[in-house]
Short mmCIF file of C-alpha atoms and ligand atoms in Angstrom, two decimals:
data_model
loop_
_atom_site.label_atom_id
_atom_site.label_comp_id
_atom_site.label_asym_id
_atom_site.label_seq_id
_atom_site.Cartn_x
_atom_site.Cartn_y
_atom_site.Cartn_z
CA MET A 1 0.00 0.00 0.00
CA THR A 2 1.16 3.53 -0.66
CA ALA A 3 -0.46 5.90 1.76
CA GLN A 4 -2.38 8.95 0.69
CA LYS A 5 -0.58 12.08 1.86
CA ILE A 6 -2.88 14.27 3.97
CA ASP A 7 -2.42 17.77 2.59
CA GLY A 8 -2.44 19.92 5.73
CA LYS A 9 -1.42 23.00 3.75
CA GLU A 10 -4.50 22.76 1.53
CA ILE A 11 -6.92 21.82 4.34
CA ALA A 12 -5.57 24.73 6.44
CA ALA A 13 -5.91 27.15 3.51
CA GLN A 14 -9.55 26.12 3.02
CA LEU A 15 -10.23 26.53 6.75
CA ARG A 16 -8.61 29.99 6.76
CA GLY A 17 -10.74 30.90 3.73
CA ARG A 18 -13.95 29.88 5.54
CA ILE A 19 -12.86 31.82 8.64
CA GLY A 20 -12.21 34.91 6.49
CA LYS A 21 -15.73 34.68 5.02
CA ALA A 22 -17.23 34.29 8.51
CA VAL A 23 -15.29 37.32 9.76
CA ALA A 24 -16.54 39.41 6.82
CA GLY A 25 -20.13 38.28 7.52
CA LEU A 26 -19.89 39.20 11.21
CA GLN A 27 -18.33 42.57 10.36
CA ALA A 28 -21.20 43.28 7.94
CA ALA A 29 -23.83 42.21 10.48
CA HIS A 30 -22.41 43.77 13.65
CA GLY A 31 -19.71 46.27 12.59
CA LYS A 32 -17.13 44.50 14.75
CA THR A 33 -13.91 42.65 13.95
CA PRO A 34 -12.15 39.96 16.02
CA GLY A 35 -8.81 41.05 17.49
CA LEU A 36 -5.87 38.80 18.38
CA ALA A 37 -3.00 40.03 20.56
CA VAL A 38 0.35 38.22 20.39
CA VAL A 39 3.03 38.98 22.95
CA LEU A 40 6.66 38.05 22.31
CA VAL A 41 9.26 38.36 25.06
CA GLY A 42 12.87 38.35 23.85
CA GLU A 43 14.37 37.73 20.44
CA ASP A 44 14.25 33.98 19.84
CA ALA A 45 14.63 33.57 16.06
CA ALA A 46 12.08 30.75 15.67
CA SER A 47 9.53 32.62 17.83
CA GLU A 48 10.04 35.74 15.69
CA VAL A 49 9.07 33.74 12.59
CA TYR A 50 6.01 32.21 14.31
CA VAL A 51 4.81 35.61 15.54
CA ARG A 52 5.29 37.21 12.13
CA ASN A 53 3.39 34.38 10.41
CA LYS A 54 0.56 34.61 12.95
CA GLY A 55 0.25 38.35 12.32
CA ILE A 56 0.12 37.85 8.55
CA ALA A 57 -2.52 35.11 8.79
CA THR A 58 -4.61 37.13 11.27
CA LYS A 59 -4.76 40.14 8.93
CA ALA A 60 -5.38 37.94 5.88
CA ALA A 61 -8.48 36.55 7.64
CA GLY A 62 -9.78 40.11 8.14
CA MET A 63 -9.04 40.19 11.87
CA THR A 64 -7.09 42.86 13.74
CA SER A 65 -3.60 41.82 14.80
CA TYR A 66 -1.94 43.43 17.83
CA GLU A 67 1.73 42.60 18.34
CA PHE A 68 3.67 43.44 21.48
CA ARG A 69 7.43 42.89 21.72
CA LEU A 70 9.00 43.05 25.16
CA PRO A 71 12.73 42.89 25.93
CA ALA A 72 14.30 39.59 27.00
CA ASP A 73 14.94 40.90 30.55
CA THR A 74 11.26 41.81 31.13
CA PRO A 75 10.38 40.91 34.76
CA GLU A 76 7.55 38.43 35.27
CA ASP A 77 5.36 41.04 36.97
CA ALA A 78 5.62 43.35 33.96
CA LEU A 79 4.50 40.57 31.57
CA LEU A 80 1.64 39.58 33.87
CA ASP A 81 0.55 43.27 34.04
CA LYS A 82 0.57 43.37 30.23
CA VAL A 83 -1.60 40.23 30.12
CA ARG A 84 -4.02 41.73 32.68
CA ALA A 85 -4.26 44.92 30.60
CA LEU A 86 -5.09 42.82 27.51
CA ASN A 87 -7.66 40.85 29.54
CA ALA A 88 -9.42 44.18 30.18
CA GLU A 89 -9.17 45.47 26.60
CA PRO A 90 -12.55 44.92 24.85
CA ASP A 91 -11.10 45.02 21.29
CA VAL A 92 -8.77 42.12 22.11
CA ASN A 93 -10.69 38.85 21.89
CA GLY A 94 -7.74 36.47 21.96
CA ILE A 95 -4.39 36.61 23.78
CA LEU A 96 -1.39 34.49 22.92
CA VAL A 97 1.95 34.75 24.72
CA GLN A 98 4.55 33.12 22.52
CA PHE A 99 6.40 30.32 24.36
CA PRO A 100 9.09 29.67 25.43
CA VAL A 101 9.41 32.73 27.66
CA PRO A 102 12.78 33.70 29.25
CA ALA A 103 13.82 31.82 32.38
CA GLN A 104 12.85 34.56 34.87
CA ILE A 105 9.18 34.14 33.87
CA SER A 106 6.99 31.20 34.90
CA GLN A 107 5.14 29.88 31.85
CA GLN A 108 2.44 28.44 34.12
CA ARG A 109 1.82 31.81 35.83
CA VAL A 110 1.39 33.41 32.39
CA ILE A 111 -1.09 30.69 31.39
CA ASP A 112 -2.97 31.12 34.68
CA THR A 113 -3.23 34.91 34.22
CA ILE A 114 -4.83 34.89 30.76
CA ASP A 115 -8.61 35.33 30.98
CA PRO A 116 -9.98 31.85 30.05
CA SER A 117 -12.48 33.47 27.64
CA LYS A 118 -9.50 34.97 25.69
CA ASP A 119 -7.21 31.94 26.05
CA VAL A 120 -6.97 31.07 22.33
CA ASP A 121 -4.07 28.69 23.06
CA GLY A 122 -6.48 26.69 25.24
CA LEU A 123 -3.84 26.07 27.92
CA ASN A 124 -5.48 27.72 30.94
CA PRO A 125 -6.53 25.02 33.43
CA ALA A 126 -10.11 26.32 33.23
CA ASN A 127 -10.24 25.44 29.52
CA ALA A 128 -8.38 22.13 30.00
CA GLY A 129 -10.86 21.17 32.74
CA ARG A 130 -13.86 22.22 30.68
CA LEU A 131 -12.62 20.11 27.75
CA VAL A 132 -12.30 17.05 30.01
CA SER A 133 -15.77 17.75 31.45
CA GLY A 134 -17.34 17.90 27.99
CA LEU A 135 -18.17 21.61 28.42
CA GLN A 136 -17.69 24.46 25.95
CA ALA A 137 -13.94 25.24 25.95
CA LEU A 138 -11.18 26.84 23.93
CA THR A 139 -8.98 23.95 22.79
CA PRO A 140 -5.22 23.95 22.11
CA CYS A 141 -4.57 24.71 18.42
CA THR A 142 -2.26 21.87 17.34
CA PRO A 143 -4.49 19.13 18.86
CA LEU A 144 -7.57 20.73 17.31
CA GLY A 145 -5.79 20.85 13.92
CA SER A 146 -4.67 17.22 14.23
CA VAL A 147 -8.21 16.00 14.90
CA ILE A 148 -9.64 18.13 12.07
CA LEU A 149 -7.15 16.42 9.70
CA ALA A 150 -8.27 12.97 10.92
CA LYS A 151 -11.95 13.90 10.47
CA GLU A 152 -11.41 15.43 7.02
CA THR A 153 -9.61 12.23 6.00
CA LEU A 154 -11.73 9.51 7.61
CA GLY A 155 -15.11 11.21 8.12
CA GLU A 156 -16.69 9.46 11.08
CA LEU A 157 -14.18 8.61 13.83
CA SER A 158 -16.62 6.87 16.18
CA GLY A 159 -15.49 3.42 17.34
CA LYS A 160 -11.97 3.72 15.96
CA HIS A 161 -9.04 2.84 18.20
CA ALA A 162 -6.74 5.85 18.53
CA VAL A 163 -3.28 5.49 20.04
CA ILE A 164 -1.57 8.75 21.01
CA ILE A 165 2.16 8.72 21.74
CA GLY A 166 3.00 11.59 24.09
CA ARG A 167 1.11 12.96 27.09
CA SER A 168 1.99 16.67 27.20
CA ASN A 169 -0.58 19.29 28.21
CA LEU A 170 0.15 21.05 24.92
CA VAL A 171 -0.47 18.14 22.54
CA GLY A 172 -0.94 14.56 23.79
CA LYS A 173 -3.58 15.07 26.50
CA PRO A 174 -5.87 17.41 24.52
CA VAL A 175 -5.61 15.19 21.40
CA ALA A 176 -6.72 12.23 23.54
CA GLN A 177 -9.63 14.21 24.97
CA LEU A 178 -10.77 15.48 21.56
CA LEU A 179 -10.67 11.95 20.11
CA LEU A 180 -12.58 10.63 23.12
CA ASN A 181 -15.19 13.33 22.42
CA GLU A 182 -15.36 11.90 18.85
CA ASN A 183 -16.19 8.51 20.43
CA CYS A 184 -12.85 6.91 19.67
CA THR A 185 -11.42 4.28 21.99
CA VAL A 186 -8.30 6.05 23.19
CA THR A 187 -4.99 4.65 24.39
CA MET A 188 -2.30 7.03 25.61
CA ALA A 189 1.28 5.86 25.23
CA HIS A 190 4.36 7.63 26.58
CA SER A 191 8.00 7.20 27.56
CA ARG A 192 7.17 4.48 30.13
CA THR A 193 4.82 2.45 27.92
CA ALA A 194 5.84 -1.21 27.71
CA ASP A 195 6.21 -2.55 24.15
CA LEU A 196 5.33 0.68 22.37
CA PRO A 197 5.51 -0.90 18.85
CA ALA A 198 2.87 -3.52 19.79
CA MET A 199 0.66 -0.80 21.27
CA CYS A 200 0.96 1.29 18.10
CA ARG A 201 0.10 -1.69 15.86
CA GLN A 202 -3.39 -1.73 17.43
CA ALA A 203 -4.17 1.79 16.22
CA ASP A 204 -6.67 2.69 13.52
CA ILE A 205 -5.53 6.28 14.17
CA LEU A 206 -1.95 6.77 15.35
CA VAL A 207 -0.95 10.21 16.59
CA ALA A 208 2.76 10.77 17.27
CA ALA A 209 3.60 13.76 19.51
CA VAL A 210 6.94 12.92 21.02
CA GLY A 211 9.79 15.01 19.61
CA ILE A 212 12.05 12.09 18.57
CA ALA A 213 12.98 12.08 14.89
CA GLU A 214 11.49 9.14 12.94
CA LEU A 215 10.71 7.13 16.09
CA VAL A 216 7.70 5.32 14.57
CA LYS A 217 8.86 2.63 12.14
CA GLY A 218 6.97 0.85 9.36
CA ASP A 219 6.42 -2.30 11.42
CA TRP A 220 4.84 -0.27 14.26
CA VAL A 221 1.84 0.53 12.09
CA LYS A 222 -1.30 -1.46 11.36
CA PRO A 223 -1.93 -1.84 7.61
CA GLY A 224 -4.48 0.76 6.53
CA ALA A 225 -4.02 3.02 9.58
CA CYS A 226 -4.30 6.81 9.54
CA VAL A 227 -1.07 8.34 10.88
CA ILE A 228 -0.97 11.90 12.20
CA ASP A 229 2.60 13.08 12.78
CA VAL A 230 2.76 16.10 15.11
CA GLY A 231 6.52 15.99 15.68
CA ILE A 232 8.86 18.63 14.29
CA ASN A 233 12.53 17.67 14.48
CA ARG A 234 15.53 19.17 12.74
CA ILE A 235 18.16 16.66 11.65
CA ASP A 236 21.43 16.85 9.71
CA ALA A 237 21.06 16.51 5.95
CA PRO A 238 24.55 15.74 4.58
CA GLU A 239 22.98 15.01 1.18
CA LYS A 240 22.14 18.74 0.91
CA GLY A 241 25.77 19.82 1.32
CA LEU A 242 26.92 22.98 3.13
CA ASP A 243 25.28 26.39 3.60
CA ASP A 244 27.03 29.68 2.69
CA LYS A 245 28.71 29.75 6.11
CA GLY A 246 30.20 26.29 5.53
CA ARG A 247 27.85 24.56 8.00
CA GLY A 248 26.11 21.29 7.20
CA LYS A 249 22.52 21.81 6.02
CA THR A 250 19.57 20.40 7.94
CA ARG A 251 16.01 19.31 7.21
CA LEU A 252 12.77 18.88 9.14
CA VAL A 253 11.33 15.45 9.87
CA GLY A 254 8.49 14.25 12.03
CA ASP A 255 8.27 11.57 14.71
CA VAL A 256 7.35 9.04 12.01
CA ASP A 257 9.64 7.36 9.47
CA PHE A 258 7.62 8.78 6.59
CA ALA A 259 9.01 6.59 3.76
CA ALA A 260 8.64 3.29 5.62
CA VAL A 261 5.25 4.06 7.17
CA SER A 262 3.88 5.27 3.83
CA GLU A 263 4.24 1.67 2.60
CA ILE A 264 1.90 0.39 5.33
CA ALA A 265 -0.56 3.13 6.32
CA ALA A 266 -3.56 4.28 4.26
CA HIS A 267 -3.18 7.96 5.19
CA ILE A 268 -0.26 9.95 6.59
CA THR A 269 0.56 13.59 7.30
CA PRO A 270 3.91 14.80 5.92
CA VAL A 271 6.37 16.98 7.86
CA PRO A 272 6.45 19.76 6.90
CA GLY A 273 3.04 20.42 5.35
CA GLY A 274 0.82 18.28 7.58
CA VAL A 275 -0.18 19.29 11.11
CA GLY A 276 2.01 22.42 11.17
CA PRO A 277 -0.16 24.63 8.90
CA MET A 278 -3.27 23.62 10.86
CA THR A 279 -1.94 25.22 14.06
CA ILE A 280 -2.24 28.83 12.84
CA ALA A 281 -5.56 28.10 11.11
CA CYS A 282 -6.93 26.78 14.42
CA LEU A 283 -5.57 29.82 16.27
CA LEU A 284 -7.76 31.93 13.96
CA LYS A 285 -10.67 29.54 14.49
CA ASN A 286 -10.30 29.91 18.28
CA THR A 287 -10.10 33.71 17.97
CA LEU A 288 -13.33 33.70 15.96
CA THR A 289 -14.95 31.44 18.59
CA ALA A 290 -13.75 33.67 21.46
CA PHE A 291 -15.01 36.80 19.66
CA CYS A 292 -18.47 35.32 19.09
CA ARG A 293 -18.82 34.02 22.66
CA GLN A 294 -17.65 37.32 24.21
CA ASN A 295 -20.13 39.30 22.12
CA GLY A 296 -23.03 36.85 22.31
CA PHE A 297 -23.00 36.38 18.53
CA GLU A 298 -24.08 33.11 16.96
CA GLU A 299 -20.93 31.22 16.05
CA PRO A 300 -20.64 30.51 12.31
CA GLU A 301 -19.87 26.90 11.36
CA VAL A 302 -16.36 26.84 9.84
P1 LIG B 1 6.88 17.25 25.18
O1 LIG B 1 8.36 17.08 25.24
O2 LIG B 1 6.21 18.15 26.12
O3 LIG B 1 6.19 15.81 25.34
C1 LIG B 1 6.71 14.68 24.70
C2 LIG B 1 5.96 13.45 25.13
O4 LIG B 1 6.55 12.33 24.49
C3 LIG B 1 6.02 13.18 26.65
O5 LIG B 1 4.72 13.00 27.13
C4 LIG B 1 6.80 11.87 26.78
O6 LIG B 1 6.24 10.98 27.74
C5 LIG B 1 6.70 11.25 25.41
N1 LIG B 1 7.91 10.51 25.08
C6 LIG B 1 9.20 10.92 25.21
N2 LIG B 1 10.03 9.94 24.81
C7 LIG B 1 9.27 8.91 24.42
C8 LIG B 1 9.55 7.64 23.91
N3 LIG B 1 10.80 7.20 23.70
N4 LIG B 1 8.51 6.83 23.62
C9 LIG B 1 7.25 7.23 23.82
N5 LIG B 1 6.92 8.45 24.29
C10 LIG B 1 7.91 9.28 24.59
O7 LIG B 1 6.58 17.64 23.65
P2 LIG B 1 5.27 18.33 23.00
O8 LIG B 1 5.23 19.76 23.33
O9 LIG B 1 4.07 17.49 23.28
O10 LIG B 1 5.63 18.21 21.45
C11 LIG B 1 5.79 16.95 20.82
C12 LIG B 1 6.30 17.16 19.41
O11 LIG B 1 5.32 17.90 18.69
C13 LIG B 1 7.60 17.97 19.30
O12 LIG B 1 8.35 17.48 18.21
C14 LIG B 1 7.11 19.37 18.98
O13 LIG B 1 8.07 20.12 18.26
C15 LIG B 1 5.91 19.05 18.13
N6 LIG B 1 4.90 20.13 18.10
C16 LIG B 1 4.44 20.49 16.89
C17 LIG B 1 3.49 21.48 16.78
C18 LIG B 1 2.97 21.87 15.43
O14 LIG B 1 2.50 22.96 15.23
N7 LIG B 1 3.00 20.95 14.46
C19 LIG B 1 3.01 22.12 17.92
C20 LIG B 1 3.45 21.68 19.17
C21 LIG B 1 4.42 20.68 19.24
#
């Protein structure tokens, strides 16, 4: 079998298009536009790229983007005051503090300070608890994007056995909860799981969210499975030669051995171009949701 590649770029572009139409409709009906505030502390190069891309996508969807850049030595209290000010700002419907933050700041205290109704990253314990309780919640973006890809690919997920490798608050746990809400039978695997390959072979849907390059091999996968690879790992690529500074070039791979698993699975997300593009699209989706709920507007189906 040669697996069908799940085109996350295309599915994300369609989702962003539908969000843009919904934003235009709400603007026409109510004269209001969703606003997303992104706060970046310090000058981490990768974070700079993420923040820039989020700003571009936010504006392209017709929303208002607010960007705040604070110096790397910003004290925790100053960041928390900024978050509280954004909590109180009516034109800001979503707040995202780009992680990682510098060492003097507690990531958890930042998460705890964001108003749950504006927590478009879905990491505040109030939202995590609501998700587990089956209540209306804002859901972390990458898990939401991963499950949308599975649904777009398979349609009905009810009754399928999903195995998730990784149990982080950011990815593994919310993916498990979302798939449980879709009536999957869910198994969570992690670094202490005994016989991980045998566990993975039981999966109709296998989600890898570990951070180990090409961990999942071809013989870990049930024939015909749907494989969602959340991992993003940079590895050496000697075949690409040297860059202009004489350093060896690198490339991105996921947590799944793409070539080998493609021979066994029915569907697989590539890295890059799979889950990654869904994360920003789902950030916009969450901002739209937060905007509608804060204003009491009916939420358009996107
Ligand atoms: P994390 O380090 O917080 O969690 C990793 C999880 O993997 C842990 O629960 C751990 O128990 C498990 N694990 C570690 N070693 C293992 C092993 N040998 N076997 C089985 N399980 C093992 O990482 P995270 O934040 O959940 O991210 C996971 C991956 O997803 C990373 O590669 C990250 O870069 C990527 N990621 C991608 C996106 C995206 O937009 N596509 C977003 C977030 C994270």
